CSV table of C-alpha atoms in Angstrom, one decimal:
chain,number,residue,atom,x,y,z
A,1,MET,CA,10.8,-19.2,-1.4
A,2,ALA,CA,10.1,-19.0,2.0
A,3,SER,CA,13.6,-17.7,2.5
A,4,TRP,CA,13.1,-14.9,1.0
A,5,LEU,CA,10.5,-13.6,3.7
A,6,PRO,CA,11.6,-11.8,6.9
A,7,GLU,CA,11.8,-13.1,10.1
A,8,THR,CA,8.5,-11.1,10.8
A,9,LEU,CA,5.7,-11.9,8.6
A,10,PHE,CA,3.2,-9.7,9.9
A,11,GLU,CA,2.5,-7.1,12.5
A,12,ILE,CA,-0.5,-5.5,14.2
A,13,VAL,CA,-1.5,-3.7,16.8
A,14,GLY,CA,-4.8,-2.1,18.5
A,15,GLN,CA,-7.6,-1.4,20.8
A,16,GLY,CA,-9.9,-3.8,22.0
A,17,PRO,CA,-13.4,-3.3,20.8
A,18,ALA,CA,-15.3,-0.7,23.0
A,19,PRO,CA,-16.0,-0.3,26.0
A,20,SER,CA,-12.8,-2.2,26.4
A,21,LYS,CA,-9.8,0.2,26.5
A,22,ASP,CA,-7.0,-2.9,26.4
A,23,TYR,CA,-4.4,-3.0,23.8
A,24,TYR,CA,-3.4,-5.5,21.9
A,25,GLN,CA,-0.6,-6.8,19.2
A,26,LEU,CA,-0.7,-9.7,17.4
A,27,LEU,CA,2.7,-10.6,15.5
A,28,ILE,CA,3.2,-13.9,12.9
A,29,THR,CA,6.5,-15.0,12.3
A,30,ARG,CA,8.1,-17.8,10.4
A,31,THR,CA,7.2,-20.4,12.9
A,32,GLN,CA,5.1,-18.8,15.3
A,33,ILE,CA,1.9,-16.6,16.2
A,34,ILE,CA,2.6,-14.4,19.6
A,35,PHE,CA,-0.5,-12.7,20.9
A,36,ARG,CA,-0.3,-9.9,23.6
A,37,TRP,CA,-2.5,-8.4,25.6
A,38,TRP,CA,-2.0,-4.9,27.8
A,39,LYS,CA,-5.2,-4.4,30.3
A,40,ILE,CA,-5.9,-0.4,30.4
A,41,SER,CA,-8.5,-0.1,33.6
A,42,LEU,CA,-9.5,2.3,35.9
A,43,ARG,CA,-10.5,-0.3,38.2
A,44,SER,CA,-8.4,-1.6,41.7
A,45,GLU,CA,-8.6,-4.9,40.5
A,46,TYR,CA,-7.3,-4.5,37.5
A,47,ARG,CA,-4.1,-2.1,37.9
A,48,SER,CA,-1.8,-4.7,39.1
A,49,ALA,CA,-2.6,-7.0,35.8
A,50,LYS,CA,0.2,-7.7,33.9
A,51,PRO,CA,0.9,-7.6,30.3
A,52,GLY,CA,-0.2,-11.0,28.8
A,53,GLU,CA,1.2,-13.1,26.1
A,54,MET,CA,0.4,-16.0,24.1
A,55,LYS,CA,2.7,-18.1,21.8
A,56,GLU,CA,1.6,-21.2,19.4
A,57,THR,CA,3.1,-22.4,16.7
A,58,HIS,CA,1.5,-22.1,13.3
A,59,LYS,CA,-0.1,-25.8,13.4
A,60,ASP,CA,-1.7,-24.8,17.1
A,61,PHE,CA,-2.8,-21.8,15.6
A,62,LEU,CA,-5.2,-23.5,13.3
A,63,ASP,CA,-6.3,-25.8,16.1
A,64,ASN,CA,-6.8,-23.0,18.5
A,65,SER,CA,-10.5,-21.9,18.0
A,66,ASN,CA,-10.1,-19.4,21.4
A,67,LEU,CA,-7.3,-17.6,20.0
A,68,GLN,CA,-8.9,-17.5,16.5
A,69,VAL,CA,-12.1,-15.9,18.2
A,70,GLN,CA,-9.8,-13.2,20.2
A,71,VAL,CA,-7.7,-12.0,16.7
A,72,ALA,CA,-11.2,-12.1,15.2
A,73,ILE,CA,-12.8,-9.6,17.7
A,74,VAL,CA,-10.0,-7.7,18.2
A,75,PHE,CA,-8.5,-7.0,14.7
A,76,GLY,CA,-11.5,-8.4,12.6
A,77,ALA,CA,-12.2,-11.3,10.3
A,78,LYS,CA,-10.3,-10.2,7.2
A,79,ILE,CA,-7.2,-10.2,9.4
A,80,LEU,CA,-8.1,-13.8,10.8
A,81,ASP,CA,-8.2,-14.9,7.2
A,82,TYR,CA,-4.8,-13.1,6.8
A,83,VAL,CA,-3.4,-14.7,9.8
A,84,PHE,CA,-4.9,-18.4,8.6
A,85,ASN,CA,-3.3,-17.9,5.1
A,86,LEU,CA,0.3,-17.3,6.6
A,87,CYS,CA,-0.3,-20.2,8.5
A,88,GLU,CA,-0.9,-22.3,5.6
A,89,GLY,CA,2.4,-21.0,4.0
A,90,LYS,CA,0.3,-19.5,1.2
A,91,TYR,CA,2.5,-16.2,0.8
A,92,ASP,CA,1.3,-13.0,-1.1
A,93,TYR,CA,5.2,-12.5,-2.4
A,94,LEU,CA,3.9,-9.9,-4.8
A,95,GLU,CA,2.5,-7.5,-1.8
A,96,ARG,CA,6.1,-7.5,-0.3
A,97,LEU,CA,8.0,-6.3,-3.3
A,98,SER,CA,8.5,-2.3,-2.9
A,99,ASP,CA,6.3,0.5,-5.0
A,100,LYS,CA,9.4,1.1,-6.8
A,101,LEU,CA,10.0,-2.3,-8.5
A,102,LEU,CA,6.2,-2.8,-8.6
A,103,LEU,CA,6.0,0.2,-10.9
A,104,LYS,CA,8.7,-1.0,-13.1
A,105,ILE,CA,7.0,-4.1,-13.6
A,106,ILE,CA,3.3,-2.5,-14.2
A,107,CYS,CA,4.5,0.1,-16.9
A,108,TYR,CA,5.3,-3.3,-19.2
A,109,LEU,CA,1.6,-4.1,-18.9
A,110,ASP,CA,-1.0,-3.2,-21.7
A,111,LEU,CA,-3.3,0.1,-20.5
A,112,GLU,CA,-6.4,-2.4,-20.4
A,113,ASP,CA,-4.4,-4.7,-17.5
A,114,ILE,CA,-3.0,-1.7,-16.0
A,115,ALA,CA,-6.8,-0.6,-15.5
A,116,ARG,CA,-7.7,-4.5,-14.3
A,117,LEU,CA,-4.8,-4.5,-11.6
A,118,SER,CA,-5.8,-0.8,-10.5
A,119,GLN,CA,-9.0,-2.4,-9.3
A,120,THR,CA,-7.4,-5.5,-7.1
A,121,SER,CA,-6.3,-3.4,-4.0
A,122,SER,CA,-6.1,-0.1,-2.6
A,123,ARG,CA,-2.5,-0.4,-3.2
A,124,PHE,CA,-2.4,-1.4,-7.0
A,125,GLU,CA,-5.3,1.6,-7.3
A,126,LYS,CA,-2.6,4.0,-5.9
A,127,LEU,CA,0.4,2.7,-8.2
A,128,CYS,CA,-1.5,2.6,-11.2
A,129,LYS,CA,-2.3,5.8,-10.9
A,130,SER,CA,1.0,7.8,-9.7
A,131,ASP,CA,2.1,10.3,-11.8
A,132,SER,CA,5.2,8.0,-11.5
A,133,LEU,CA,4.0,5.0,-13.2
A,134,TRP,CA,2.8,7.5,-16.0
A,135,GLU,CA,5.7,9.3,-16.2
A,136,GLN,CA,7.6,6.2,-17.2
A,137,ILE,CA,4.9,5.5,-19.7
A,138,VAL,CA,4.9,8.7,-21.3
A,139,GLN,CA,9.0,8.2,-21.5
A,140,SER,CA,8.6,4.8,-23.1
A,141,THR,CA,6.3,6.1,-25.9
A,142,CYS,CA,7.8,9.1,-26.6
A,143,ASP,CA,11.1,9.4,-28.4
A,144,THR,CA,11.5,12.8,-26.6
A,145,ILE,CA,10.5,14.9,-23.7
A,146,THR,CA,11.0,18.7,-23.8
A,147,PRO,CA,11.4,20.5,-20.8
A,148,ASP,CA,8.2,22.5,-21.7
A,149,MET,CA,6.3,18.9,-22.4
A,150,ARG,CA,8.0,17.9,-18.2
A,151,ALA,CA,6.4,21.4,-17.0
A,152,LEU,CA,3.5,20.9,-18.5
A,153,ALA,CA,3.0,17.5,-17.4
A,154,ASN,CA,3.8,18.6,-13.8
A,155,ASP,CA,0.9,20.8,-14.2
A,156,MET,CA,-1.6,18.5,-15.4
A,157,GLY,CA,-0.7,15.2,-14.7
A,158,TRP,CA,1.8,12.7,-16.5
A,159,LYS,CA,-1.7,10.2,-17.0
A,160,GLN,CA,-3.5,13.4,-18.6
A,161,MET,CA,-0.4,14.2,-20.7
A,162,PHE,CA,-0.2,10.6,-21.5
A,163,PHE,CA,-4.2,10.5,-22.7
A,164,THR,CA,-4.1,14.1,-24.7
A,165,ASP,CA,-3.5,14.1,-28.0
A,166,LYS,CA,-0.5,15.8,-29.8
A,167,ILE,CA,-2.3,18.7,-31.0
A,168,GLN,CA,-4.1,20.0,-27.8
A,169,LEU,CA,-0.7,19.1,-26.1
A,170,GLN,CA,0.8,21.7,-28.3
A,171,ARG,CA,-1.9,24.4,-27.5
A,172,GLN,CA,-1.2,23.4,-23.8
A,173,ILE,CA,2.4,24.3,-24.2
A,174,ARG,CA,2.1,27.3,-26.5
A,175,LYS,CA,-1.0,29.0,-23.9
A,176,LYS,CA,1.8,28.3,-20.8
A,177,LYS,CA,4.6,30.0,-22.7
A,178,GLN,CA,2.0,32.9,-23.4
A,179,ARG,CA,0.9,33.1,-19.5
A,180,GLN,CA,4.6,32.8,-18.7
A,181,GLU,CA,5.8,35.7,-21.3
A,182,ASN,CA,2.9,38.1,-19.9
A,183,GLU,CA,3.8,37.3,-16.4
A,184,MET,CA,7.5,38.3,-16.6
A,185,GLU,CA,6.1,41.6,-18.9
A,186,LYS,CA,4.2,42.6,-15.9
A,187,HIS,CA,7.4,42.4,-13.4
A,188,THR,CA,9.2,44.6,-16.0
């Protein structure tokens, strides 16, 4: 499975904590950790400072507490935990799937499972609430979707349409048609 992984597993850039103006990059490849920095200073003694770089194997990074502290200071404890997991070979393959593929998988879940999945991360929350997912769900549960239904779903949202009963939907479609007819009459 590791062969499915791209050469670059993770990359993040950021500025050091205030008052520092220095920039940092953390790059995790399949085999090593690369930590780079650029000193940004108005002080004359730092103007000639060249960018720096530190490379470690995954195993060496796990033993290098100084580099771990630097990563935590610049990027935070959550990023450090994520880097530990990558160095220990704990890859999140699900996180690497495209949104389109994840939506295809999610639409096969029960509604309760979709609700639970939406609480696991901000990415899954966004996917579970997306119109793309609910359009697939509506299409899989309805025999046919009329152009009127599609127009109404585009106005109200596919999720809202899924949870609205048929009588209310028919009423809303009728109202929308009447509004459109009234608009047409006004312009003629």
